[in-house]
PDB file of C-alpha atoms in Angstrom:
ATOM      1  CA  ASP A 908     -54.029  21.647 -23.304  1.00 89.00           C
ATOM      2  CA  SER A 909     -50.357  21.719 -22.284  1.00 91.00           C
ATOM      3  CA  PRO A 910     -50.779  22.600 -18.813  1.00 93.00           C
ATOM      4  CA  GLU A 911     -52.924  19.738 -18.254  1.00 93.00           C
ATOM      5  CA  THR A 912     -50.081  17.489 -19.671  1.00 94.00           C
ATOM      6  CA  ILE A 913     -47.520  18.848 -17.421  1.00 95.00           C
ATOM      7  CA  ALA A 914     -48.983  18.946 -14.447  1.00 93.00           C
ATOM      8  CA  ALA A 915     -49.779  15.440 -15.846  1.00 92.00           C
ATOM      9  CA  CYS A 916     -45.941  14.451 -15.878  1.00 93.00           C
ATOM     10  CA  ALA A 917     -45.036  16.043 -12.764  1.00 92.00           C
ATOM     11  CA  ASN A 918     -47.983  14.324 -10.471  1.00 90.00           C
ATOM     12  CA  LEU A 919     -47.718  10.991 -12.648  1.00 90.00           C
ATOM     13  CA  GLY A 920     -51.671  12.159 -12.985  1.00 90.00           C
ATOM     14  CA  ILE A 921     -53.990  11.294 -15.842  1.00 91.00           C
ATOM     15  CA  GLN A 922     -54.423  13.428 -19.240  1.00 91.00           C
ATOM     16  CA  HIS A 923     -57.981  13.854 -21.001  1.00 90.00           C
ATOM     17  CA  MET A 924     -59.602  10.908 -22.662  1.00 90.00           C
ATOM     18  CA  PRO A 925     -57.683   8.259 -23.423  1.00 92.00           C
ATOM     19  CA  GLY A 926     -55.161   9.506 -20.465  1.00 92.00           C
ATOM     20  CA  TYR A 927     -52.270   9.164 -22.260  1.00 94.00           C
ATOM     21  CA  PRO A 928     -49.772   6.994 -20.497  1.00 95.00           C
ATOM     22  CA  ALA A 929     -47.032   6.751 -23.609  1.00 95.00           C
ATOM     23  CA  VAL A 930     -46.323  10.387 -22.976  1.00 95.00           C
ATOM     24  CA  THR A 931     -47.001  11.085 -19.356  1.00 95.00           C
ATOM     25  CA  LEU A 932     -44.617   8.200 -17.947  1.00 95.00           C
ATOM     26  CA  PRO A 933     -41.781   9.169 -20.110  1.00 95.00           C
ATOM     27  CA  GLY A 934     -42.298  13.117 -18.942  1.00 95.00           C
ATOM     28  CA  ARG A 935     -42.168  11.866 -15.589  1.00 95.00           C
ATOM     29  CA  LEU A 936     -38.592  10.952 -16.414  1.00 95.00           C
ATOM     30  CA  ALA A 937     -38.268  14.608 -18.016  1.00 94.00           C
ATOM     31  CA  VAL A 938     -39.438  16.255 -15.079  1.00 94.00           C
ATOM     32  CA  ALA A 939     -36.439  14.649 -13.225  1.00 92.00           C
ATOM     33  CA  LEU A 940     -34.196  16.823 -15.468  1.00 89.00           C
ATOM     34  CA  PRO A 941     -31.827  19.106 -13.263  1.00 90.00           C
ATOM     35  CA  VAL A 942     -32.916  21.990 -15.622  1.00 87.00           C
ATOM     36  CA  GLY A 943     -35.089  24.513 -15.761  1.00 90.00           C
ATOM     37  CA  ALA A 944     -38.502  24.406 -14.148  1.00 92.00           C
ATOM     38  CA  PRO A 945     -41.195  21.238 -15.084  1.00 91.00           C
ATOM     39  CA  SER A 946     -42.639  23.089 -18.030  1.00 93.00           C
ATOM     40  CA  LEU A 947     -39.750  23.527 -19.802  1.00 94.00           C
ATOM     41  CA  ARG A 948     -38.843  19.847 -19.172  1.00 94.00           C
ATOM     42  CA  VAL A 949     -41.436  18.918 -20.859  1.00 95.00           C
ATOM     43  CA  ASN A 950     -41.263  21.025 -23.548  1.00 95.00           C
ATOM     44  CA  VAL A 951     -37.820  19.708 -24.148  1.00 94.00           C
ATOM     45  CA  LEU A 952     -39.280  16.134 -24.152  1.00 95.00           C
ATOM     46  CA  ALA A 953     -41.331  16.978 -26.899  1.00 95.00           C
ATOM     47  CA  ALA A 954     -38.191  18.295 -28.872  1.00 95.00           C
ATOM     48  CA  ALA A 955     -36.600  15.340 -28.366  1.00 95.00           C
ATOM     49  CA  LEU A 956     -39.633  13.882 -29.899  1.00 95.00           C
ATOM     50  CA  GLY A 957     -39.723  15.980 -33.267  1.00 94.00           C
ATOM     51  CA  GLY A 958     -35.663  15.549 -33.638  1.00 95.00           C
ATOM     52  CA  GLY A 959     -36.392  11.485 -33.558  1.00 95.00           C
ATOM     53  CA  CYS A 960     -39.547  12.171 -35.651  1.00 95.00           C
ATOM     54  CA  ALA A 961     -36.713  13.502 -38.211  1.00 95.00           C
ATOM     55  CA  ALA A 962     -34.128  11.008 -38.242  1.00 95.00           C
ATOM     56  CA  ALA A 963     -36.763   8.251 -38.233  1.00 93.00           C
ATOM     57  CA  CYS A 964     -38.270   9.817 -41.488  1.00 93.00           C
ATOM     58  CA  ALA A 965     -34.720  10.459 -42.978  1.00 94.00           C
ATOM     59  CA  ALA A 966     -34.359   6.245 -42.463  1.00 92.00           C
ATOM     60  CA  THR A 967     -37.375   5.625 -44.056  1.00 91.00           C
ATOM     61  CA  VAL A 968     -36.390   7.784 -46.886  1.00 92.00           C
ATOM     62  CA  MET A 969     -33.351   6.143 -47.001  1.00 92.00           C
ATOM     63  CA  ALA A 970     -35.176   2.259 -47.118  1.00 89.00           C
ATOM     64  CA  ILE A 971     -37.977   3.199 -49.781  1.00 87.00           C
ATOM     65  CA  ALA A 972     -34.629   4.183 -52.193  1.00 83.00           C
ATOM     66  CA  PRO A 973     -31.422   3.129 -51.437  1.00 85.00           C
ATOM     67  CA  GLY A 974     -28.853   3.688 -53.717  1.00 88.00           C
ATOM     68  CA  PRO A 975     -25.524   6.545 -54.320  1.00 90.00           C
ATOM     69  CA  GLY A 976     -28.112   9.339 -53.320  1.00 90.00           C
ATOM     70  CA  ALA A 977     -29.870   7.798 -50.545  1.00 91.00           C
ATOM     71  CA  PRO A 978     -28.112  10.061 -47.696  1.00 92.00           C
ATOM     72  CA  VAL A 979     -29.084  13.127 -49.292  1.00 93.00           C
ATOM     73  CA  ALA A 980     -32.894  12.349 -49.558  1.00 92.00           C
ATOM     74  CA  GLY A 981     -33.163  10.957 -46.058  1.00 93.00           C
ATOM     75  CA  MET A 982     -31.022  14.075 -45.108  1.00 94.00           C
ATOM     76  CA  LEU A 983     -33.728  16.070 -47.259  1.00 92.00           C
ATOM     77  CA  ALA A 984     -36.747  14.546 -45.809  1.00 91.00           C
ATOM     78  CA  GLY A 985     -35.068  14.794 -42.266  1.00 93.00           C
ATOM     79  CA  TRP A 986     -34.885  18.613 -42.612  1.00 92.00           C
ATOM     80  CA  MET A 987     -38.127  19.096 -44.392  1.00 88.00           C
ATOM     81  CA  LEU A 988     -39.662  17.885 -41.864  1.00 89.00           C
ATOM     82  CA  ALA A 989     -37.348  19.530 -38.960  1.00 90.00           C
ATOM     83  CA  LEU A 990     -38.540  22.774 -40.176  1.00 87.00           C
ATOM     84  CA  SER A 991     -42.073  22.522 -41.324  1.00 83.00           C
ATOM     85  CA  ASP A 992     -44.590  24.481 -39.255  1.00 80.00           C
ATOM     86  CA  PRO A 993     -46.052  21.269 -37.384  1.00 80.00           C
ATOM     87  CA  ALA A 994     -42.667  19.844 -36.199  1.00 87.00           C
ATOM     88  CA  TRP A 995     -42.078  23.485 -34.584  1.00 88.00           C
ATOM     89  CA  ARG A 996     -45.748  24.015 -33.329  1.00 88.00           C
ATOM     90  CA  ASP A 997     -45.793  20.699 -31.450  1.00 92.00           C
ATOM     91  CA  GLY A 998     -42.030  20.438 -30.540  1.00 91.00           C
ATOM     92  CA  GLY A 999     -42.504  23.484 -28.718  1.00 90.00           C
ATOM     93  CA  CYS A1000     -45.312  22.824 -26.064  1.00 93.00           C
ATOM     94  CA  ALA A1001     -45.939  20.069 -24.035  1.00 94.00           C
ATOM     95  CA  LYS A1002     -49.264  18.972 -25.581  1.00 94.00           C
ATOM     96  CA  GLY A1003     -46.783  18.486 -28.921  1.00 94.00           C
ATOM     97  CA  ALA A1004     -45.391  15.192 -27.704  1.00 95.00           C
ATOM     98  CA  VAL A1005     -48.446  13.322 -28.017  1.00 95.00           C
ATOM     99  CA  TYR A1006     -48.858  14.170 -31.407  1.00 94.00           C
ATOM    100  CA  LEU A1007     -44.820  13.894 -31.864  1.00 95.00           C
ATOM    101  CA  LEU A1008     -44.848  10.133 -30.299  1.00 95.00           C
ATOM    102  CA  ASN A1009     -47.639   8.988 -32.407  1.00 93.00           C
ATOM    103  CA  LEU A1010     -46.023  10.421 -35.630  1.00 93.00           C
ATOM    104  CA  LEU A1011     -42.522   8.501 -34.043  1.00 93.00           C
ATOM    105  CA  CYS A1012     -44.792   5.632 -34.076  1.00 92.00           C
ATOM    106  CA  ILE A1013     -45.958   5.413 -37.099  1.00 91.00           C
ATOM    107  CA  LEU A1014     -42.907   6.349 -38.992  1.00 91.00           C
ATOM    108  CA  LEU A1015     -41.024   3.418 -37.236  1.00 88.00           C
ATOM    109  CA  VAL A1016     -43.628   0.790 -38.327  1.00 86.00           C
ATOM    110  CA  VAL A1017     -43.557   1.938 -41.801  1.00 86.00           C
ATOM    111  CA  ASN A1018     -39.819   1.723 -41.561  1.00 86.00           C
ATOM    112  CA  ALA A1019     -40.124  -1.713 -40.975  1.00 82.00           C
ATOM    113  CA  ILE A1020     -42.634  -2.223 -43.928  1.00 80.00           C
ATOM    114  CA  VAL A1021     -40.457  -0.834 -46.232  1.00 82.00           C
ATOM    115  CA  SER A1022     -36.757  -2.026 -45.129  1.00 78.00           C
ATOM    116  CA  ARG A1023     -38.027  -5.683 -44.457  1.00 70.00           C
ATOM    117  CA  ARG A1024     -34.888  -6.153 -42.197  1.00 69.00           C
ATOM    118  CA  ARG A1025     -35.909  -8.955 -39.527  1.00 66.00           C
ATOM    119  CA  ALA A1026     -34.224  -6.762 -36.828  1.00 67.00           C
ATOM    120  CA  GLY A1027     -36.534  -3.528 -37.361  1.00 73.00           C
ATOM    121  CA  LEU A1028     -39.984  -5.586 -36.721  1.00 78.00           C
ATOM    122  CA  PRO A1029     -39.771  -6.315 -32.698  1.00 83.00           C
ATOM    123  CA  ALA A1030     -39.130  -2.432 -32.806  1.00 82.00           C
ATOM    124  CA  ALA A1031     -42.400  -1.719 -35.033  1.00 83.00           C
ATOM    125  CA  ALA A1032     -44.523  -4.158 -33.062  1.00 85.00           C
ATOM    126  CA  LEU A1033     -43.043  -2.167 -29.408  1.00 89.00           C
ATOM    127  CA  ALA A1034     -43.870   0.883 -31.409  1.00 89.00           C
ATOM    128  CA  GLY A1035     -47.154   0.076 -32.311  1.00 89.00           C
ATOM    129  CA  GLY A1036     -48.669  -1.075 -28.916  1.00 92.00           C
ATOM    130  CA  LEU A1037     -46.528   2.532 -27.546  1.00 93.00           C
ATOM    131  CA  GLY A1038     -48.965   3.946 -30.337  1.00 92.00           C
ATOM    132  CA  LEU A1039     -51.859   2.702 -29.089  1.00 92.00           C
ATOM    133  CA  ALA A1040     -51.534   3.886 -25.476  1.00 94.00           C
ATOM    134  CA  GLY A1041     -50.524   7.354 -26.877  1.00 92.00           C
ATOM    135  CA  HIS A1042     -52.829   8.818 -29.678  1.00 92.00           C
ATOM    136  CA  TRP A1043     -54.810   5.609 -30.463  1.00 91.00           C
ATOM    137  CA  MET A1044     -57.304   7.764 -32.408  1.00 89.00           C
ATOM    138  CA  GLY A1045     -54.032   8.344 -34.799  1.00 86.00           C
ATOM    139  CA  PHE A1046     -52.688   4.981 -35.031  1.00 86.00           C
ATOM    140  CA  VAL A1047     -55.296   2.575 -35.101  1.00 86.00           C
ATOM    141  CA  ALA A1048     -55.491   3.077 -38.990  1.00 83.00           C
ATOM    142  CA  TRP A1049     -51.735   1.891 -39.189  1.00 81.00           C
ATOM    143  CA  LEU A1050     -52.436  -1.894 -38.071  1.00 79.00           C
ATOM    144  CA  PRO A1051     -53.287  -2.962 -41.092  1.00 80.00           C
ATOM    145  CA  GLY A1052     -49.557  -2.614 -42.252  1.00 72.00           C
ATOM    146  CA  LEU A1053     -48.092  -3.717 -38.901  1.00 71.00           C
ATOM    147  CA  ALA A1054     -49.976  -6.819 -40.027  1.00 74.00           C
ATOM    148  CA  LEU A1055     -48.901  -7.125 -43.335  1.00 74.00           C
ATOM    149  CA  ALA A1056     -44.797  -6.670 -42.192  1.00 68.00           C
ATOM    150  CA  PHE A1057     -46.035 -10.270 -40.000  1.00 69.00           C
ATOM    151  CA  ARG A1058     -47.660 -11.355 -42.814  1.00 72.00           C
ATOM    152  CA  ARG A1059     -44.720 -13.569 -44.366  1.00 72.00           C
ATOM    153  CA  ARG A1060     -43.361 -14.085 -41.021  1.00 74.00           C
ATOM    154  CA  PRO A1061     -42.989 -17.675 -38.812  1.00 78.00           C
ATOM    155  CA  PRO A1062     -45.180 -17.721 -36.144  1.00 79.00           C
ATOM    156  CA  ARG A1063     -42.745 -17.485 -33.539  1.00 81.00           C
ATOM    157  CA  ASP A1064     -42.264 -13.779 -34.783  1.00 79.00           C
ATOM    158  CA  ALA A1065     -45.802 -13.573 -34.877  1.00 79.00           C
ATOM    159  CA  LEU A1066     -46.004 -14.190 -31.710  1.00 85.00           C
ATOM    160  CA  LEU A1067     -42.844 -12.013 -30.224  1.00 86.00           C
ATOM    161  CA  ALA A1068     -44.623  -9.303 -32.296  1.00 83.00           C
ATOM    162  CA  ALA A1069     -47.990  -9.370 -30.538  1.00 86.00           C
ATOM    163  CA  GLY A1070     -46.493  -9.967 -27.141  1.00 92.00           C
ATOM    164  CA  LEU A1071     -44.300  -6.339 -27.609  1.00 91.00           C
ATOM    165  CA  ALA A1072     -47.185  -4.890 -29.028  1.00 89.00           C
ATOM    166  CA  LEU A1073     -49.029  -5.725 -25.809  1.00 93.00           C
ATOM    167  CA  LEU A1074     -46.268  -4.804 -23.594  1.00 94.00           C
ATOM    168  CA  GLY A1075     -46.452  -0.935 -25.352  1.00 93.00           C
ATOM    169  CA  ALA A1076     -50.088  -1.137 -24.574  1.00 93.00           C
ATOM    170  CA  SER A1077     -49.621  -2.217 -20.958  1.00 95.00           C
ATOM    171  CA  LEU A1078     -48.614   1.604 -19.886  1.00 95.00           C
ATOM    172  CA  TYR A1079     -52.713   2.180 -19.863  1.00 94.00           C
ATOM    173  CA  LEU A1080     -52.100   0.297 -16.537  1.00 93.00           C
ATOM    174  CA  GLN A1081     -51.228   3.950 -15.563  1.00 93.00           C
ATOM    175  CA  LEU A1082     -54.225   4.803 -15.274  1.00 92.00           C
ATOM    176  CA  PRO A1083     -56.106   3.177 -12.366  1.00 92.00           C
ATOM    177  CA  LEU A1084     -52.698   2.888 -10.656  1.00 91.00           C
ATOM    178  CA  SER A1085     -52.409   6.780 -10.995  1.00 89.00           C
ATOM    179  CA  VAL A1086     -56.418   7.444  -9.982  1.00 84.00           C
ATOM    180  CA  ALA A1087     -56.273   8.412  -6.279  1.00 80.00           C
ATOM    181  CA  ARG A1088     -53.058  11.208  -7.249  1.00 75.00           C
ATOM    182  CA  GLU A1089     -55.197  13.911  -8.490  1.00 66.00           C
ATOM    183  CA  PRO A1090     -58.683  14.622 -10.117  1.00 61.00           C
ATOM    184  CA  SER A1091     -59.447  12.588 -13.366  1.00 68.00           C
ATOM    185  CA  TRP A1092     -61.759  12.409 -16.472  1.00 73.00           C
ATOM    186  CA  GLY A1093     -64.017   9.348 -15.626  1.00 77.00           C
ATOM    187  CA  ASP A1094     -63.162   6.573 -13.028  1.00 83.00           C
ATOM    188  CA  PRO A1095     -60.948   3.853 -14.177  1.00 87.00           C
ATOM    189  CA  ALA A1096     -59.976   2.179 -10.833  1.00 85.00           C
ATOM    190  CA  GLY A1097     -62.382  -0.544 -12.669  1.00 87.00           C
ATOM    191  CA  ALA A1098     -62.339  -2.125 -16.313  1.00 90.00           C
ATOM    192  CA  GLY A1099     -65.546  -0.606 -16.787  1.00 89.00           C
ATOM    193  CA  GLY A1100     -63.906   2.875 -16.272  1.00 89.00           C
ATOM    194  CA  LEU A1101     -60.904   2.034 -17.840  1.00 91.00           C
ATOM    195  CA  ALA A1102     -62.484   0.700 -21.212  1.00 91.00           C
ATOM    196  CA  SER A1103     -65.278   3.738 -20.913  1.00 90.00           C
ATOM    197  CA  LEU A1104     -61.770   5.954 -20.237  1.00 89.00           C
ATOM    198  CA  ILE A1105     -60.014   4.917 -23.243  1.00 91.00           C
ATOM    199  CA  ALA A1106     -62.834   4.407 -25.752  1.00 89.00           C
ATOM    200  CA  ARG A1107     -63.022   8.595 -25.241  1.00 89.00           C
ATOM    201  CA  ARG A1108     -66.760   7.496 -24.253  1.00 86.00           C
ATOM    202  CA  ASP A1109     -67.735  10.562 -22.702  1.00 84.00           C
ATOM    203  CA  PHE A1110     -66.584  12.721 -26.250  1.00 82.00           C
ATOM    204  CA  LEU A1111     -68.848  10.469 -28.358  1.00 80.00           C
ATOM    205  CA  PRO A1112     -72.234  12.728 -28.051  1.00 81.00           C
ATOM    206  CA  GLN A1113     -70.094  15.778 -29.348  1.00 78.00           C
ATOM    207  CA  THR A1114     -68.556  13.311 -32.252  1.00 75.00           C
ATOM    208  CA  GLY A1115     -72.481  12.723 -33.095  1.00 77.00           C
ATOM    209  CA  GLY A1116     -73.688  15.972 -33.006  1.00 81.00           C
ATOM    210  CA  LYS A1117     -71.419  17.082 -35.995  1.00 82.00           C
ATOM    211  CA  THR A1118     -73.061  17.807 -38.868  1.00 87.00           C
ATOM    212  CA  PRO A1119     -72.289  15.987 -42.526  1.00 88.00           C
ATOM    213  CA  ALA A1120     -71.126  19.471 -43.691  1.00 90.00           C
ATOM    214  CA  LEU A1121     -68.577  19.839 -40.599  1.00 88.00           C
ATOM    215  CA  THR A1122     -67.498  16.796 -41.213  1.00 85.00           C
ATOM    216  CA  ILE A1123     -66.659  17.429 -45.087  1.00 89.00           C
ATOM    217  CA  VAL A1124     -64.811  20.391 -44.077  1.00 88.00           C
ATOM    218  CA  GLN A1125     -62.573  18.575 -41.385  1.00 84.00           C
ATOM    219  CA  LEU A1126     -61.774  16.078 -43.797  1.00 84.00           C
ATOM    220  CA  GLY A1127     -60.435  18.224 -46.647  1.00 85.00           C
ATOM    221  CA  TRP A1128     -58.791  20.739 -44.508  1.00 83.00           C
ATOM    222  CA  ASN A1129     -56.856  17.493 -42.879  1.00 76.00           C
ATOM    223  CA  ALA A1130     -56.157  16.399 -46.674  1.00 78.00           C
ATOM    224  CA  LEU A1131     -54.988  19.862 -47.243  1.00 80.00           C
ATOM    225  CA  HIS A1132     -53.277  20.643 -44.029  1.00 76.00           C
ATOM    226  CA  PRO A1133     -49.840  19.529 -45.179  1.00 72.00           C
ATOM    227  CA  VAL A1134     -49.376  21.256 -48.073  1.00 77.00           C
ATOM    228  CA  ARG A1135     -50.264  24.470 -46.733  1.00 76.00           C
ATOM    229  CA  ALA A1136     -47.932  23.698 -43.169  1.00 72.00           C
ATOM    230  CA  ALA A1137     -44.824  22.272 -45.653  1.00 70.00           C
ATOM    231  CA  GLY A1138     -45.167  24.552 -48.553  1.00 72.00           C
ATOM    232  CA  LEU A1139     -43.921  24.961 -52.166  1.00 72.00           C
ATOM    233  CA  PRO A1140     -41.043  22.129 -51.113  1.00 73.00           C
ATOM    234  CA  PHE A1141     -43.615  19.440 -50.127  1.00 67.00           C
ATOM    235  CA  VAL A1142     -45.662  19.968 -53.212  1.00 69.00           C
ATOM    236  CA  LEU A1143     -42.474  19.875 -55.506  1.00 72.00           C
ATOM    237  CA  LEU A1144     -41.508  16.461 -53.245  1.00 68.00           C
TER     238      LEU A1144
END
């Protein structure tokens, strides 16, 4: 998928369903960097997002366990994430920017929930919208947590959060605006085509064709993957 991601960033095109505009647009800015080829520039974006994930992970751990040892705990957590196999794999390829942006948005939401700082909640709402405009399939499960963070906030704060979330999700407007730039998946020029693209409707028959046994294997693999990838330090933690 990385060549497709690089081409979409360079041409402001459309990636495969659901389009990933939250990565395409900053990727277009990365392509403008005066360093190396477009492929290198988008790869640098992925690496920068990986660094952001490590910093957000450190801040979240410090917020969960405040105290004299919080800086050390945060530093260790950040380094564990930065040195893990998934971080290196995703941080070194353009397609990895999709997953690292998704992880960064999740970490920002979690950080806002555990830190309980009022200033962090608008940022979490904006991050939630960006998560939905990126790999929404991996972010949508965190929406209840975002709602939980605002459960005791005044209505004014909830309205502000909803507006910021919609602002982040509005990046999907890039898809109909870019439909004529290069061949794309589906036809997002109309409302129905855009909804079909975002919902990944063309992929649903493949999902429905999976056997129950394969689904169980995939769930088990996903549950054990962090242990396999991070190794003994993750297990001890």
